[in-house]
XYZ file of C-alpha atoms in Angstrom:
364
model
C 0.000 0.000 0.000
C 1.156 3.565 -0.709
C -0.149 6.901 0.567
C 0.993 10.430 -0.206
C 1.304 12.793 2.753
C -1.534 15.276 3.384
C 1.041 17.742 4.778
C 4.094 17.530 2.495
C 3.718 17.384 -1.285
C 7.080 15.594 -1.696
C 6.588 12.913 0.963
C 4.907 9.508 0.751
C 4.742 6.279 2.718
C 4.735 2.698 1.481
C 4.302 -0.460 3.564
C 5.694 -3.860 2.580
C 5.698 -7.483 3.696
C 7.945 -10.471 3.214
C 6.776 -13.552 1.311
C 3.728 -11.655 -0.002
C 2.236 -11.492 3.481
C 2.239 -15.238 4.129
C 5.009 -15.006 6.749
C 7.865 -12.810 7.884
C 8.112 -9.162 8.852
C 6.952 -5.903 7.332
C 8.418 -2.442 6.878
C 7.269 1.169 6.693
C 9.280 3.244 4.209
C 9.055 7.045 4.231
C 10.182 8.434 0.884
C 10.610 11.934 -0.527
C 10.866 13.330 -4.018
C 14.307 14.879 -4.450
C 14.121 18.684 -4.420
C 16.866 18.958 -7.064
C 16.697 15.773 -9.137
C 13.034 15.566 -10.115
C 13.192 11.900 -11.125
C 14.712 10.680 -7.845
C 12.915 9.192 -4.829
C 14.974 9.174 -1.628
C 14.305 7.142 1.505
C 14.042 9.339 4.604
C 13.557 6.617 7.201
C 12.195 3.076 7.519
C 10.841 0.988 10.381
C 10.461 -2.761 10.809
C 7.402 -4.566 12.145
C 8.993 -7.859 13.198
C 5.761 -9.607 14.177
C 4.092 -9.562 10.753
C 3.826 -8.069 7.285
C 2.175 -4.697 6.747
C -0.827 -4.399 4.452
C -1.998 -0.777 4.660
C -1.133 2.659 6.043
C -2.781 6.015 6.667
C -1.187 9.332 7.608
C -2.364 11.164 10.716
C -4.551 14.181 9.996
C -3.212 16.118 13.009
C 0.495 15.289 13.144
C 2.605 15.313 9.973
C 5.113 12.897 11.524
C 2.694 10.152 12.527
C 1.263 7.261 10.511
C -0.793 4.175 11.338
C -0.256 0.752 9.788
C -2.236 -2.482 9.481
C -0.470 -5.809 10.070
C -1.045 -9.423 9.124
C -0.527 -10.345 12.808
C -3.785 -8.573 13.719
C -2.162 -5.435 15.116
C -2.525 -1.738 14.364
C 0.527 0.443 15.048
C 1.187 4.176 15.327
C 4.664 5.287 14.217
C 6.621 8.524 14.668
C 8.557 9.008 11.423
C 10.579 11.963 12.752
C 12.735 9.786 15.022
C 14.987 6.784 14.704
C 13.279 4.504 17.249
C 12.329 1.275 15.462
C 9.432 0.648 17.864
C 5.990 2.158 17.300
C 4.557 4.766 19.659
C 1.641 2.442 20.309
C 0.464 -0.971 19.160
C -3.112 -2.232 19.479
C -3.815 -5.980 19.432
C -7.601 -6.131 19.476
C -8.249 -7.941 16.167
C -8.113 -11.746 16.067
C -7.001 -11.986 12.419
C -5.020 -9.935 9.884
C -5.839 -6.236 9.642
C -6.240 -5.373 5.962
C -7.160 -1.684 5.967
C -6.808 1.464 8.087
C -8.063 5.002 7.484
C -7.755 8.261 9.429
C -10.872 10.451 9.691
C -10.186 13.411 7.413
C -12.991 15.576 8.879
C -13.068 14.813 12.599
C -9.282 14.124 12.542
C -8.899 12.556 16.013
C -10.149 9.050 15.187
C -9.251 6.284 12.762
C -10.697 2.945 11.626
C -9.232 -0.519 11.193
C -10.828 -3.394 9.236
C -9.894 -7.046 9.541
C -10.389 -10.508 8.133
C -12.033 -11.311 11.485
C -15.163 -9.501 10.252
C -14.890 -6.440 12.484
C -14.248 -2.727 12.027
C -12.860 -0.894 15.038
C -13.005 2.821 15.797
C -9.938 4.167 17.628
C -8.450 7.248 19.212
C -4.634 7.290 19.238
C -4.583 8.339 22.918
C -6.747 5.433 24.118
C -5.768 1.811 24.605
C -9.163 0.231 23.820
C -11.324 0.797 20.732
C -14.193 3.252 21.085
C -16.576 0.975 19.163
C -16.515 -2.326 17.311
C -18.741 -2.911 14.282
C -19.441 -6.463 13.110
C -20.135 -7.971 9.688
C -21.161 -11.310 11.257
C -17.789 -12.915 10.492
C -17.597 -11.787 6.849
C -13.969 -10.793 6.117
C -13.341 -7.217 5.023
C -11.058 -5.902 2.303
C -11.192 -2.110 2.647
C -12.524 0.680 4.874
C -12.743 4.379 4.027
C -14.139 7.457 5.782
C -16.558 9.764 3.996
C -15.058 13.153 3.053
C -18.518 14.695 3.527
C -19.803 13.436 6.893
C -17.516 12.776 9.910
C -19.593 9.843 11.164
C -19.993 7.998 7.839
C -17.725 5.305 6.398
C -17.848 2.513 3.813
C -16.455 -1.010 3.632
C -15.908 -3.617 0.911
C -16.368 -7.303 1.717
C -15.538 -10.749 0.359
C -19.214 -11.408 -0.451
C -19.095 -8.729 -3.170
C -21.048 -6.175 -1.150
C -20.346 -2.580 -0.211
C -21.701 -1.668 3.210
C -22.237 1.879 4.445
C -22.004 2.648 8.150
C -22.674 5.401 10.684
C -20.594 5.513 13.872
C -23.741 6.446 15.802
C -25.390 3.139 14.857
C -24.329 -0.432 15.579
C -25.273 -1.928 12.201
C -24.708 -0.942 8.595
C -27.140 1.591 7.128
C -27.009 0.482 3.473
C -25.831 -2.697 1.735
C -25.103 -2.698 -2.013
C -24.653 -5.957 -3.944
C -21.817 -4.415 -5.927
C -19.790 -7.194 -7.585
C -20.053 -10.759 -8.865
C -16.956 -11.661 -6.826
C -15.116 -10.114 -3.866
C -15.456 -6.335 -3.481
C -11.832 -5.300 -2.963
C -11.954 -1.514 -2.793
C -14.343 1.360 -2.125
C -13.962 5.135 -2.194
C -16.156 8.205 -1.923
C -16.438 10.799 -4.655
C -14.881 13.996 -3.310
C -17.424 16.313 -4.972
C -20.773 14.594 -4.402
C -21.876 12.977 -1.144
C -24.158 10.673 -3.152
C -21.494 8.995 -5.303
C -19.081 6.164 -4.468
C -16.821 3.930 -6.547
C -16.109 0.232 -5.983
C -13.664 -2.252 -7.515
C -13.695 -6.013 -7.396
C -12.274 -9.396 -8.230
C -14.740 -9.533 -11.147
C -12.312 -7.141 -12.929
C -14.752 -4.205 -12.976
C -14.916 -0.722 -11.463
C -18.417 0.468 -10.688
C -19.833 3.855 -9.713
C -22.941 4.153 -7.563
C -25.494 6.817 -6.692
C -26.391 6.123 -3.063
C -29.886 7.482 -3.611
C -30.535 4.725 -6.178
C -28.281 1.813 -5.184
C -30.189 -0.918 -7.029
C -28.018 -0.522 -10.148
C -24.638 1.104 -10.889
C -24.366 4.432 -12.639
C -21.492 3.038 -14.680
C -19.295 -0.028 -15.045
C -15.749 0.575 -16.253
C -14.079 -2.406 -17.913
C -10.560 -2.861 -19.222
C -8.612 -4.661 -16.496
C -8.006 -8.352 -17.230
C -7.501 -9.483 -13.614
C -8.769 -8.398 -10.207
C -8.868 -4.659 -9.539
C -7.020 -4.236 -6.257
C -7.639 -0.557 -5.622
C -9.703 2.270 -7.116
C -9.634 5.877 -5.927
C -11.474 9.069 -6.828
C -9.414 12.098 -7.772
C -9.454 14.731 -4.989
C -9.365 17.679 -7.423
C -10.937 16.594 -10.720
C -14.594 15.425 -10.803
C -15.353 11.966 -12.234
C -11.676 10.979 -12.604
C -10.824 7.573 -11.085
C -7.471 5.809 -10.784
C -7.062 2.037 -10.446
C -4.453 -0.707 -10.127
C -4.844 -4.387 -10.919
C -3.149 -7.754 -10.782
C -2.903 -7.444 -14.579
C 0.025 -5.130 -13.641
C -1.609 -2.028 -15.100
C -2.253 1.408 -13.640
C -5.254 3.043 -15.262
C -6.929 6.441 -15.214
C -10.618 6.772 -16.099
C -13.212 9.442 -16.797
C -16.338 8.015 -15.154
C -18.688 10.813 -16.164
C -22.033 9.232 -17.148
C -23.981 10.015 -20.284
C -25.622 13.469 -20.184
C -29.052 13.477 -18.605
C -28.871 9.938 -17.228
C -31.552 9.622 -14.543
C -32.630 6.942 -12.128
C -34.992 5.103 -14.565
C -32.163 5.076 -17.104
C -29.808 3.552 -14.524
C -32.211 0.644 -14.324
C -32.891 0.497 -18.068
C -29.161 0.537 -18.745
C -28.370 -2.055 -16.093
C -25.139 -3.475 -17.403
C -24.481 -7.101 -18.292
C -22.888 -9.680 -16.048
C -19.149 -10.342 -16.084
C -19.477 -13.133 -18.648
C -21.505 -10.917 -20.971
C -19.595 -7.665 -20.632
C -16.804 -8.421 -23.094
C -14.027 -7.304 -20.763
C -11.001 -6.506 -22.873
C -7.444 -7.509 -22.106
C -4.910 -4.654 -22.146
C -3.094 -3.934 -25.373
C 0.250 -5.770 -25.567
C 3.063 -3.372 -24.640
C 5.100 -2.057 -27.552
C 8.252 -2.481 -25.469
C 9.433 -3.694 -22.088
C 9.845 -0.707 -19.797
C 12.499 -0.260 -17.123
C 13.143 2.321 -14.424
C 14.005 4.981 -16.978
C 11.156 4.498 -19.431
C 7.774 6.209 -19.272
C 6.056 2.852 -19.663
C 3.507 1.878 -22.277
C 0.338 3.897 -22.732
C -2.805 2.090 -23.865
C -6.032 3.648 -25.078
C -9.565 2.400 -25.472
C -12.180 0.905 -23.216
C -15.336 2.563 -21.951
C -18.079 2.268 -19.419
C -21.362 1.316 -21.010
C -23.034 4.444 -19.581
C -20.495 6.906 -20.931
C -17.256 6.727 -18.928
C -14.002 6.235 -20.779
C -10.503 4.912 -20.217
C -7.989 7.746 -20.490
C -4.654 5.958 -20.263
C -2.636 3.076 -18.866
C 0.893 2.346 -17.643
C 2.394 -0.795 -16.163
C 4.262 -2.279 -13.231
C 6.390 -5.403 -13.708
C 4.154 -7.551 -11.478
C 0.830 -7.264 -9.618
C 0.009 -3.575 -9.033
C -1.484 -3.231 -5.549
C -1.356 0.330 -4.199
C -2.627 3.646 -5.566
C -2.999 7.216 -4.329
C -3.628 10.666 -5.802
C -1.755 13.750 -4.589
C -3.706 16.389 -2.666
C -1.300 19.086 -3.877
C -0.580 18.411 -7.555
C -3.542 17.405 -9.705
C -1.269 15.629 -12.185
C 0.486 13.422 -9.612
C -0.252 9.883 -8.470
C 1.722 7.155 -6.706
C 1.570 3.374 -7.121
C 3.309 0.283 -5.783
C 3.356 -3.403 -6.662
C 4.791 -6.865 -6.258
C 7.687 -5.857 -8.510
C 9.055 -4.164 -5.348
C 8.723 -0.704 -6.854
C 6.966 2.417 -5.657
C 6.476 4.850 -8.534
C 5.339 8.471 -8.637
C 3.758 9.354 -11.965
C 3.046 12.802 -13.416
C 0.259 12.961 -16.000
C -0.346 15.825 -18.377
C -3.642 17.573 -18.985
C -4.740 14.784 -21.324
C -3.912 12.232 -18.584
C -0.951 10.875 -20.517
C 2.084 9.729 -18.596
C 4.721 12.446 -18.785
C 7.484 11.210 -16.476
C 7.935 9.014 -13.457
C 10.127 8.570 -10.415
C 10.702 5.145 -8.968
C 12.453 3.365 -6.151
C 13.019 -0.354 -5.685
C 12.343 -1.928 -2.289
C 13.412 -5.189 -0.693
C 9.867 -6.519 -0.272
C 6.683 -6.217 -2.354
């Protein structure tokens, strides 16, 4: 997983694990874009989690030097990246299975969430030892949790049963359940401009956008990935733009804007076909093999059946797993993958890859 800092436009964090998370330790790497050499990523500091691999991270919204991580050993840790102490400031061991996702509340700012394969989501304050609240999915493992950027008490989760569940911290049970995918729902994110829109991604190789007022059918289904879509995120500065990464090794940018005038009856009338009927395309074969100094291959084509379109594609050398947009530079995004690379990409106004900076790590 990779996340760009909300405080420093040059800084980002990436978490790794040995043996693809099956065993071994994990690390937190804090990297910075070089102020002089624009294509260089430098490591500022790294920390080791010896008890398990790390699967996700989220920067604090109140302290630029603090970050939380999720571990395969069931722990959540808070790290101070300004020092050299290899031990976390605090470690919580309340989950009974691997923690797969963490997210800091971007509105309320003093709380964060953790989601686990044990079927629970826990609400935390960094200054308290026990969770404030535990939410249960009745033993259904989770894949992702994300706070709403519109309401401080609202959050969303993606689950292995293909559903997206919406929650309110003031209520014990989920408020809305959406049957989103034909396979596991791997990722969910809120649109930053409309409180009614969310995006989901799944193991059925699709990215789907939803209007929460009419959740019976998706607004759009974006197809183009040939394997599971690990992460999809909405752009924080440009409406309808979505970024995604997949186990097909590609990094893709999409315009998810629906057809003009599409209304709720048309959502239902244009209900899109199942995975087997949708004609999901495999990516175009690269024209060349890229290395650390190439811009990668750019592919075009692919649309959503309700009007969205695929703007461009670049590649990692193995499964692409992490994705984040910059809050500072609209053209910037960061990705990571099983090829042991974290890459910062700059895209031009037509969403074409312009240049990249990369760094190789010891673990994927």
